[in-house]
PDB file of C-alpha atoms and ligand atoms in Angstrom:
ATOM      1  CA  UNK A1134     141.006  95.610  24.052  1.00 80.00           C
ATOM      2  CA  UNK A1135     140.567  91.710  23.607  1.00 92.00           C
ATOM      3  CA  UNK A1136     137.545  91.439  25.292  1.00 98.00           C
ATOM      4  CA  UNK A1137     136.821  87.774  26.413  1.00 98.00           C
ATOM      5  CA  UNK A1138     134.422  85.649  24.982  1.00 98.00           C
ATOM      6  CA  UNK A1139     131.484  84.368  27.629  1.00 98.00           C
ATOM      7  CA  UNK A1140     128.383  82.171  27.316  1.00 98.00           C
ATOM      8  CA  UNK A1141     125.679  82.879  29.867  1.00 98.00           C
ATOM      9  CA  UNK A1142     123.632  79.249  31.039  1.00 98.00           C
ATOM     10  CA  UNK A1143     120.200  79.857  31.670  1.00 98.00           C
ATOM     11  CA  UNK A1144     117.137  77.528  31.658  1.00 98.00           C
ATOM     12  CA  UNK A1145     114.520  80.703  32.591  1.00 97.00           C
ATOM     13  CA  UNK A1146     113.437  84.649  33.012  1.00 96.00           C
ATOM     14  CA  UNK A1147     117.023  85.373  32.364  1.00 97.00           C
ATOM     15  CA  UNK A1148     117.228  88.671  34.330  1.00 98.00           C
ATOM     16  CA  UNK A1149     120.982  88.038  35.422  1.00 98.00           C
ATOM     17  CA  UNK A1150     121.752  86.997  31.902  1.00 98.00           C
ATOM     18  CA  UNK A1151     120.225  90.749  30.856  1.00 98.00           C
ATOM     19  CA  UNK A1152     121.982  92.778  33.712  1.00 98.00           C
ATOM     20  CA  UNK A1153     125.625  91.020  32.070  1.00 98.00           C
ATOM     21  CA  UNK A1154     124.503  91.892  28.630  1.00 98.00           C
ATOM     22  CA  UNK A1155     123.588  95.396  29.691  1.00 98.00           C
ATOM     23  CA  UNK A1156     127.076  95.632  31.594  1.00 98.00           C
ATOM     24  CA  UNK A1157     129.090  94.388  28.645  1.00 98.00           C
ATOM     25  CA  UNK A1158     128.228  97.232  26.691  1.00 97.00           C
ATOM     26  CA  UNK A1159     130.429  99.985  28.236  1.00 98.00           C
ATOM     27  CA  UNK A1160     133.336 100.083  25.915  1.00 97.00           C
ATOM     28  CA  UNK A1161     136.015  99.548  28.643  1.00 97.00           C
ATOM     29  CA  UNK A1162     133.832  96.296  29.856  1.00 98.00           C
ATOM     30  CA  UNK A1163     136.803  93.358  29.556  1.00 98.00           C
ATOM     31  CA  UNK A1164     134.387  90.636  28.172  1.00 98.00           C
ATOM     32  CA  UNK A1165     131.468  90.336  25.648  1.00 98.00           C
ATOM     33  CA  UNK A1166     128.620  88.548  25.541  1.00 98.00           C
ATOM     34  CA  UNK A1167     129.487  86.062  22.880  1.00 98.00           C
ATOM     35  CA  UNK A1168     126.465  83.224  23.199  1.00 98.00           C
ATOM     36  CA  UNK A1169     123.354  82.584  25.205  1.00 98.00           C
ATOM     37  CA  UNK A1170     122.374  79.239  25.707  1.00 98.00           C
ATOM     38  CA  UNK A1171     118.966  77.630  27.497  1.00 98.00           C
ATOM     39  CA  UNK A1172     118.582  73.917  28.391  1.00 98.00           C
ATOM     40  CA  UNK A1173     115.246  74.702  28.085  1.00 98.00           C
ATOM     41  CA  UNK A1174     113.597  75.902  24.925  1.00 98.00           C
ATOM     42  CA  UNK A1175     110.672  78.192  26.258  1.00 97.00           C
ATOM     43  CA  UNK A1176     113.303  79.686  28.909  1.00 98.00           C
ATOM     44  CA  UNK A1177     112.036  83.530  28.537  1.00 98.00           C
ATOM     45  CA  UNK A1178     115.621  84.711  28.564  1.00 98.00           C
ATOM     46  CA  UNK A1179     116.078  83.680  25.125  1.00 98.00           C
ATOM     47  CA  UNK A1180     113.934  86.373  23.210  1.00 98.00           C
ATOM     48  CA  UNK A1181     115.882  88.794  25.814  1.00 97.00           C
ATOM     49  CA  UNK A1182     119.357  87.714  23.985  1.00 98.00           C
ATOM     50  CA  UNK A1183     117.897  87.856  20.425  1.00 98.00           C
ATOM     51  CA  UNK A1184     116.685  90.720  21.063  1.00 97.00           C
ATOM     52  CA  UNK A1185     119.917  92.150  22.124  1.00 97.00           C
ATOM     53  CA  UNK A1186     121.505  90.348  18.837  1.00 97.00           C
ATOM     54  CA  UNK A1187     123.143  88.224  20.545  1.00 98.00           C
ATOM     55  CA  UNK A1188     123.562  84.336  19.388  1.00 98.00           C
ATOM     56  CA  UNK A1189     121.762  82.037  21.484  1.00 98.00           C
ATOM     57  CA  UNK A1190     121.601  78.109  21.443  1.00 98.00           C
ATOM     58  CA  UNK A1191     119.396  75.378  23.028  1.00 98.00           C
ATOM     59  CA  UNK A1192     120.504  72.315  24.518  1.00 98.00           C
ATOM     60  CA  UNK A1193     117.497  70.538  25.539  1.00 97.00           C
ATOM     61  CA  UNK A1194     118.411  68.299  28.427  1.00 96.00           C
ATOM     62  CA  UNK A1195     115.190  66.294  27.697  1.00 96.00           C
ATOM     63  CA  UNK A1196     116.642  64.879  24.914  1.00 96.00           C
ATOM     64  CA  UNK A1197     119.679  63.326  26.872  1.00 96.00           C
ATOM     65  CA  UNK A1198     117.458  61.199  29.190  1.00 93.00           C
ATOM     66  CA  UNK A1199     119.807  60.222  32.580  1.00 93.00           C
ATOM     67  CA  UNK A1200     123.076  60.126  29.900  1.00 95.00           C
ATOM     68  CA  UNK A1201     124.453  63.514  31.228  1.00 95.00           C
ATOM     69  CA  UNK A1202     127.676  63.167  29.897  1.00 95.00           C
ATOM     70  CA  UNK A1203     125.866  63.466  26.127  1.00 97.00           C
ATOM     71  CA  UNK A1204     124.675  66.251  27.557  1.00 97.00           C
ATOM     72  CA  UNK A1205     127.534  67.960  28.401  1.00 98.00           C
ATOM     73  CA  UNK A1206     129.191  66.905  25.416  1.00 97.00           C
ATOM     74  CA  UNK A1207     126.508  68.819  23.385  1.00 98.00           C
ATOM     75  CA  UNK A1208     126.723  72.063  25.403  1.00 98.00           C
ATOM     76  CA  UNK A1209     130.519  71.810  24.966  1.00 97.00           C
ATOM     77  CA  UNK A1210     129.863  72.027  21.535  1.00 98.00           C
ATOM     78  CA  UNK A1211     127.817  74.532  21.566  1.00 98.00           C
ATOM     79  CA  UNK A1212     130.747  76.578  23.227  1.00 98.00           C
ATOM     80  CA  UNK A1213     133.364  75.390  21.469  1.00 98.00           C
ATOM     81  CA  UNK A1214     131.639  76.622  17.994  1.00 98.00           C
ATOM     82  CA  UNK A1215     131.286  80.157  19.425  1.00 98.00           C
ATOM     83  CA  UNK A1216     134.954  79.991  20.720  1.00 98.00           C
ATOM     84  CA  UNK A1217     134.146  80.718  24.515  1.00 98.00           C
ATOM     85  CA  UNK A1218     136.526  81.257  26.962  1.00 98.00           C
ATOM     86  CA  UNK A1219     134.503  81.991  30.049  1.00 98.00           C
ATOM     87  CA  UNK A1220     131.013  80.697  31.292  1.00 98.00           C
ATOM     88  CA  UNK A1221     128.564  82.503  33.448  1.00 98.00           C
ATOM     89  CA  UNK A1222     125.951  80.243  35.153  1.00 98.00           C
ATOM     90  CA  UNK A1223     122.449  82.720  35.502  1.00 98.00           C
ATOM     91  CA  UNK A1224     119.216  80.478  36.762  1.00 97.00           C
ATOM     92  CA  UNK A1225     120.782  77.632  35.133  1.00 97.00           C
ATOM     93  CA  UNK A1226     118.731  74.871  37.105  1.00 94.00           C
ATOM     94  CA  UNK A1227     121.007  71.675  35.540  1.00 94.00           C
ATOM     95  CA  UNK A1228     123.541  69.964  37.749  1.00 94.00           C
ATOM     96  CA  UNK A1229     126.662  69.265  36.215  1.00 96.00           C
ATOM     97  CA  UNK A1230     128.932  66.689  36.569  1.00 96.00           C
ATOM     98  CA  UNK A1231     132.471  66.931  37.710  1.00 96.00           C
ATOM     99  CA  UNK A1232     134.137  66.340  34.335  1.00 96.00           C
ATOM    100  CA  UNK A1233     132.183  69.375  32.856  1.00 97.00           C
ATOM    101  CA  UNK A1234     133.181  71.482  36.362  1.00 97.00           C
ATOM    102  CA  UNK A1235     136.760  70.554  35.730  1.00 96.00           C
ATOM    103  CA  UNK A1236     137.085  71.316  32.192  1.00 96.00           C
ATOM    104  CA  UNK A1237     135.688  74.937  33.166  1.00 97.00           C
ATOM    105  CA  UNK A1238     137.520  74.974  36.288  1.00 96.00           C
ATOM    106  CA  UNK A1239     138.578  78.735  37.182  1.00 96.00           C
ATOM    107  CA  UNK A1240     136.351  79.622  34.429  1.00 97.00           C
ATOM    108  CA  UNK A1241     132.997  79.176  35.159  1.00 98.00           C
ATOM    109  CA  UNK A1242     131.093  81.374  38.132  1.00 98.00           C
ATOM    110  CA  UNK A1243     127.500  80.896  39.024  1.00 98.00           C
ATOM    111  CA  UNK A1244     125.347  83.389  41.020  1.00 98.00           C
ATOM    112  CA  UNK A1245     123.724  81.758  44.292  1.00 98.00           C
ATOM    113  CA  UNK A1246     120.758  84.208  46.207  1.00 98.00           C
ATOM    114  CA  UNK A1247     122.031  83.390  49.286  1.00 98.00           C
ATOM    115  CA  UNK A1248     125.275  85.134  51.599  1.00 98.00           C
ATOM    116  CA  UNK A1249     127.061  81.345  51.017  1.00 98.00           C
ATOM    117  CA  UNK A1250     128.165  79.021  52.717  1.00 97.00           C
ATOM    118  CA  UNK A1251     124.650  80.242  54.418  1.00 98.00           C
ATOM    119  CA  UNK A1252     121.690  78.636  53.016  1.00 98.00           C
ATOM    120  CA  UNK A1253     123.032  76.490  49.838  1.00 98.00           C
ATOM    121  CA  UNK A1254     120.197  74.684  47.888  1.00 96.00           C
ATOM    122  CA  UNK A1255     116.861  76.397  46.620  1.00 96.00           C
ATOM    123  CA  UNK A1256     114.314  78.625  48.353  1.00 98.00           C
ATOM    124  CA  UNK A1257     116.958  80.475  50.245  1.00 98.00           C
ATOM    125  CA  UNK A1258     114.711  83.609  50.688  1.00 98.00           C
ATOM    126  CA  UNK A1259     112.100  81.821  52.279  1.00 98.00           C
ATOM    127  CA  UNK A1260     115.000  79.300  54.695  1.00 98.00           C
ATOM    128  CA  UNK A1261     116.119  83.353  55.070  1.00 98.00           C
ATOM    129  CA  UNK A1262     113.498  84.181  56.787  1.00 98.00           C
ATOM    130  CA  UNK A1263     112.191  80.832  58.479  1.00 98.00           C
ATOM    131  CA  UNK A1264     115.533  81.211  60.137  1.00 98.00           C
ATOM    132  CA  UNK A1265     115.148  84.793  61.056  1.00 98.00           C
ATOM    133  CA  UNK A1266     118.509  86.022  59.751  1.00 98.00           C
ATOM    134  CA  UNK A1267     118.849  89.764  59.914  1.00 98.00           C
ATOM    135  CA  UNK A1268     121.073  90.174  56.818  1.00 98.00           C
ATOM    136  CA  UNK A1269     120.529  88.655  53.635  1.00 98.00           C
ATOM    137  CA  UNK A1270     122.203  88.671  50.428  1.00 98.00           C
ATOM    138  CA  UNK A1271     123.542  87.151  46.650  1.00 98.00           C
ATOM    139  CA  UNK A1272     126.876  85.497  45.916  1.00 98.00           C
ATOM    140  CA  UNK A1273     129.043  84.965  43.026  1.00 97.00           C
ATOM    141  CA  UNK A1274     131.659  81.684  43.115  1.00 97.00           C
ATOM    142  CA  UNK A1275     133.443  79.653  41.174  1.00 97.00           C
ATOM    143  CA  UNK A1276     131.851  76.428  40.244  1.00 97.00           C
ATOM    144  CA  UNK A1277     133.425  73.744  41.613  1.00 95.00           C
ATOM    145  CA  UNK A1278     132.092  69.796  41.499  1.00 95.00           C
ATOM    146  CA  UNK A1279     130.250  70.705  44.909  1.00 94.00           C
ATOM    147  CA  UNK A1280     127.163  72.443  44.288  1.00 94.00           C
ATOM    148  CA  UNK A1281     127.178  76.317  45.893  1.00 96.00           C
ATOM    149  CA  UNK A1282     130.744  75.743  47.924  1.00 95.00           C
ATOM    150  CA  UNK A1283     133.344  77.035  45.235  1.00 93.00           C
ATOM    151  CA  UNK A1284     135.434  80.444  46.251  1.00 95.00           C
ATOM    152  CA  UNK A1285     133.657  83.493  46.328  1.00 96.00           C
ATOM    153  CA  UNK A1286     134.321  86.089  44.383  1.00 96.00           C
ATOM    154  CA  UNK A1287     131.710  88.708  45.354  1.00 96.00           C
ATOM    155  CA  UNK A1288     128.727  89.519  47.948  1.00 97.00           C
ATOM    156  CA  UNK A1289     126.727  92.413  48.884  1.00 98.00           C
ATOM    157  CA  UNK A1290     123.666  92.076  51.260  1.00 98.00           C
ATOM    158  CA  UNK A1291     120.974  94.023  52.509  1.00 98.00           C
ATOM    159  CA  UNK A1292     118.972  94.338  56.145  1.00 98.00           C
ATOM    160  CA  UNK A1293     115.820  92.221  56.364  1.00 98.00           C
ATOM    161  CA  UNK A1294     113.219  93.578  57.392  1.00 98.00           C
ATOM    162  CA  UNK A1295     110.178  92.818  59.710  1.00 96.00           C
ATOM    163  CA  UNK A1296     107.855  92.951  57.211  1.00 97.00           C
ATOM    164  CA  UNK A1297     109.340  90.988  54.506  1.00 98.00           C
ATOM    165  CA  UNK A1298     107.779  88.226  52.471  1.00 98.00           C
ATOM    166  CA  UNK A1299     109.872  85.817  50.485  1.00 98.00           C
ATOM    167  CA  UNK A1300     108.514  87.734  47.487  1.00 98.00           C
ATOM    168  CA  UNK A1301     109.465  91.262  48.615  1.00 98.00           C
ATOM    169  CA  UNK A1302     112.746  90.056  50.064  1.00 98.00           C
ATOM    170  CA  UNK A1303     113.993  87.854  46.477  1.00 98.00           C
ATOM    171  CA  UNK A1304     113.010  91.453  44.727  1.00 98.00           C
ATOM    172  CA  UNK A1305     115.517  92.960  46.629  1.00 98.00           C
ATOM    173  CA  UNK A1306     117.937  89.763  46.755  1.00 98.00           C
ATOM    174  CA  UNK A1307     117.835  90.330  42.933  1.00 98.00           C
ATOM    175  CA  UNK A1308     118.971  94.071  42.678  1.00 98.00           C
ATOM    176  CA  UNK A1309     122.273  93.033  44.721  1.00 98.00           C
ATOM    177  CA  UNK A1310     122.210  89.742  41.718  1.00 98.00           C
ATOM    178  CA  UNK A1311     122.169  92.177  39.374  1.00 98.00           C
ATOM    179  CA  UNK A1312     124.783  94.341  40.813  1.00 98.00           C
ATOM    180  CA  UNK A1313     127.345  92.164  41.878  1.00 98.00           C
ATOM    181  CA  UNK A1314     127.701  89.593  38.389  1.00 98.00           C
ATOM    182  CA  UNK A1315     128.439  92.374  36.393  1.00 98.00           C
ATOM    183  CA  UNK A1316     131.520  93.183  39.180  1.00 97.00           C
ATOM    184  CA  UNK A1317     132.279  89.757  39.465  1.00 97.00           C
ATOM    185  CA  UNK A1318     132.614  89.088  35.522  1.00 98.00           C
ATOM    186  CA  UNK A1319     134.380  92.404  35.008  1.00 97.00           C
ATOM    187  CA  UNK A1320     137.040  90.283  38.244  1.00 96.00           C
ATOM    188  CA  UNK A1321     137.919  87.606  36.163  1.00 96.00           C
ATOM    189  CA  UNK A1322     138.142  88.763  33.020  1.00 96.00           C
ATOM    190  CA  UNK A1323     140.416  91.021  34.262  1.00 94.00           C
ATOM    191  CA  UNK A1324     142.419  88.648  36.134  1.00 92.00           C
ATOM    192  CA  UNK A1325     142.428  89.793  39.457  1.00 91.00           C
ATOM    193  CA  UNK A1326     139.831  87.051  40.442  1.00 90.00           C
ATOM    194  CA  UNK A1327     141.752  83.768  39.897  1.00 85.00           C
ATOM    195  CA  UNK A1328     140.452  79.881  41.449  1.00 85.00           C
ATOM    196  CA  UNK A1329     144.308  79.473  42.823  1.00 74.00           C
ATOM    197  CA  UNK A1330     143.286  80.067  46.418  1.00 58.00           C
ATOM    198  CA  UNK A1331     140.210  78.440  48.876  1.00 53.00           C
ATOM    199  CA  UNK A1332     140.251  82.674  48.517  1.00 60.00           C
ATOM    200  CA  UNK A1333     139.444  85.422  45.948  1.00 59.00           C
ATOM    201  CA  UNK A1334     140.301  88.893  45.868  1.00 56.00           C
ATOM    202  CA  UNK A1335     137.649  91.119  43.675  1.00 50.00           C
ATOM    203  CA  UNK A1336     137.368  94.591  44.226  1.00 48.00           C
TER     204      UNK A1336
HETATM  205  C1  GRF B2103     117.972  84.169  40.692  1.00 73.86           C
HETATM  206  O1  GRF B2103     117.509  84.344  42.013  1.00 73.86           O
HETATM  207  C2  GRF B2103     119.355  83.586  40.740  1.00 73.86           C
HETATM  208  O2  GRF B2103     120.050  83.921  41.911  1.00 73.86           O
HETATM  209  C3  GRF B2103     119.120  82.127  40.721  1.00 73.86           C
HETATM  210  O3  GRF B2103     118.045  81.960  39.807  1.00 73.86           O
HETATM  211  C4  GRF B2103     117.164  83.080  39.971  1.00 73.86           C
HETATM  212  C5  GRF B2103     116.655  83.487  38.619  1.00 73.86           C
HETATM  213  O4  GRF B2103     117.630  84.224  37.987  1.00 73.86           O
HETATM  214  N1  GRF B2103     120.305  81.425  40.289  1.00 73.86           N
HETATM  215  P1  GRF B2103     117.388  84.895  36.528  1.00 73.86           P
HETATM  216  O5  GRF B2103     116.344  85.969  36.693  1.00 73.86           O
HETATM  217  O6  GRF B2103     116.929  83.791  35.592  1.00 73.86           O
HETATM  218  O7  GRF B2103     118.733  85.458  36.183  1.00 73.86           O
END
């Protein structure tokens, strides 16, 4: 099988990045893990790809001052030289513009620890609870120029419970993370998740 090529974007621990890696092994898995690549240089998840033999490359964003555009150009290139065709967002903490969103457009999907459109933004566990939500849960979407709103192409959730702290309740947030990109990835590279409708259909 062709399997496609796919650069995970991480600037930390990385544990999304590992549970794709993981995934991509199974030989009927339609994508590989091509490229790794941190804005961040001391981003943990690094030594998790190298470890795994798998190229990795660091754009530091630091270097780009406010000029995000150079930015972008440089992670571009960093794609381009590994010949990626698909781009998997995983803690990636940068905002990107919508020139980079465009040029990826139907091919880039971030994971977001919230059941979106609920709770976009950060600390979503601890809105979660401050808002005393019973169910709780991870998303996968396609990036689009507006930050967490692109079409969804997986969710799973979980009850919350009584006795939940933001801590206990991101641990289990993260099992569903780690469940669903892997699902979500397998979608598109398979074609049956596809950014032509305000809808996706993923089984
Ligand atoms: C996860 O909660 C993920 O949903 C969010 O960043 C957190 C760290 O992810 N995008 P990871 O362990 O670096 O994959």
């Amino acid at each position: 099988m062709n399997k496609k090529r796919v650069a995970v974007l991480i600037s930390g621990r990385g544990s999304n990045m590992a549970a794709l890696i993981e995934a991509a092994k199974a030989d009927d898995y339609p994508a590989e893990i091509t490229l790794v690549v941190s804005n961040r240089p001391d981003a943990a998840g690094l030594a998790r790809a190298r470890e795994a033999g798998i190229a990795t490359a660091i754009v530091d964003h630091t270097r780009f001052g406010e000029d995000r555009e150079a930015f972008e150009l440089a992670l571009d290139a960093a794609l381009a030289a590994q010949r990626i065709e698909l781009v998997c967002l995983a803690g990636f903490m940068r905002r990107l513009t919508p020139g980079f969103v465009s040029r990826w457009s139907g091919r880039m999907l971030n994971i977001h620890p919230a059941l979106l459109p609920q709770f976009k933004g950060l600390h979503t566990h601890r809105r979660a609870l401050a808002a005393g939500v019973k169910r709780h849960g991870a998303t996968v979407h396609f990036v689009v120029p507006e930050i967490d709103a692109g079409p969804i192409v997986a969710q799973d959730w979980i009850d919350v419970r009584d006795d939940d702290t933001e801590e206990s309740l991101a641990a289990r947030v993260l099992e569903i993370e780690h469940r669903i990109y892997p699902r979500a990835l397998r979608a598109l590279a398979e074609g049956r998740a596809s950014l032509t409708s305000s809808r996706t259909q993923a089984t």
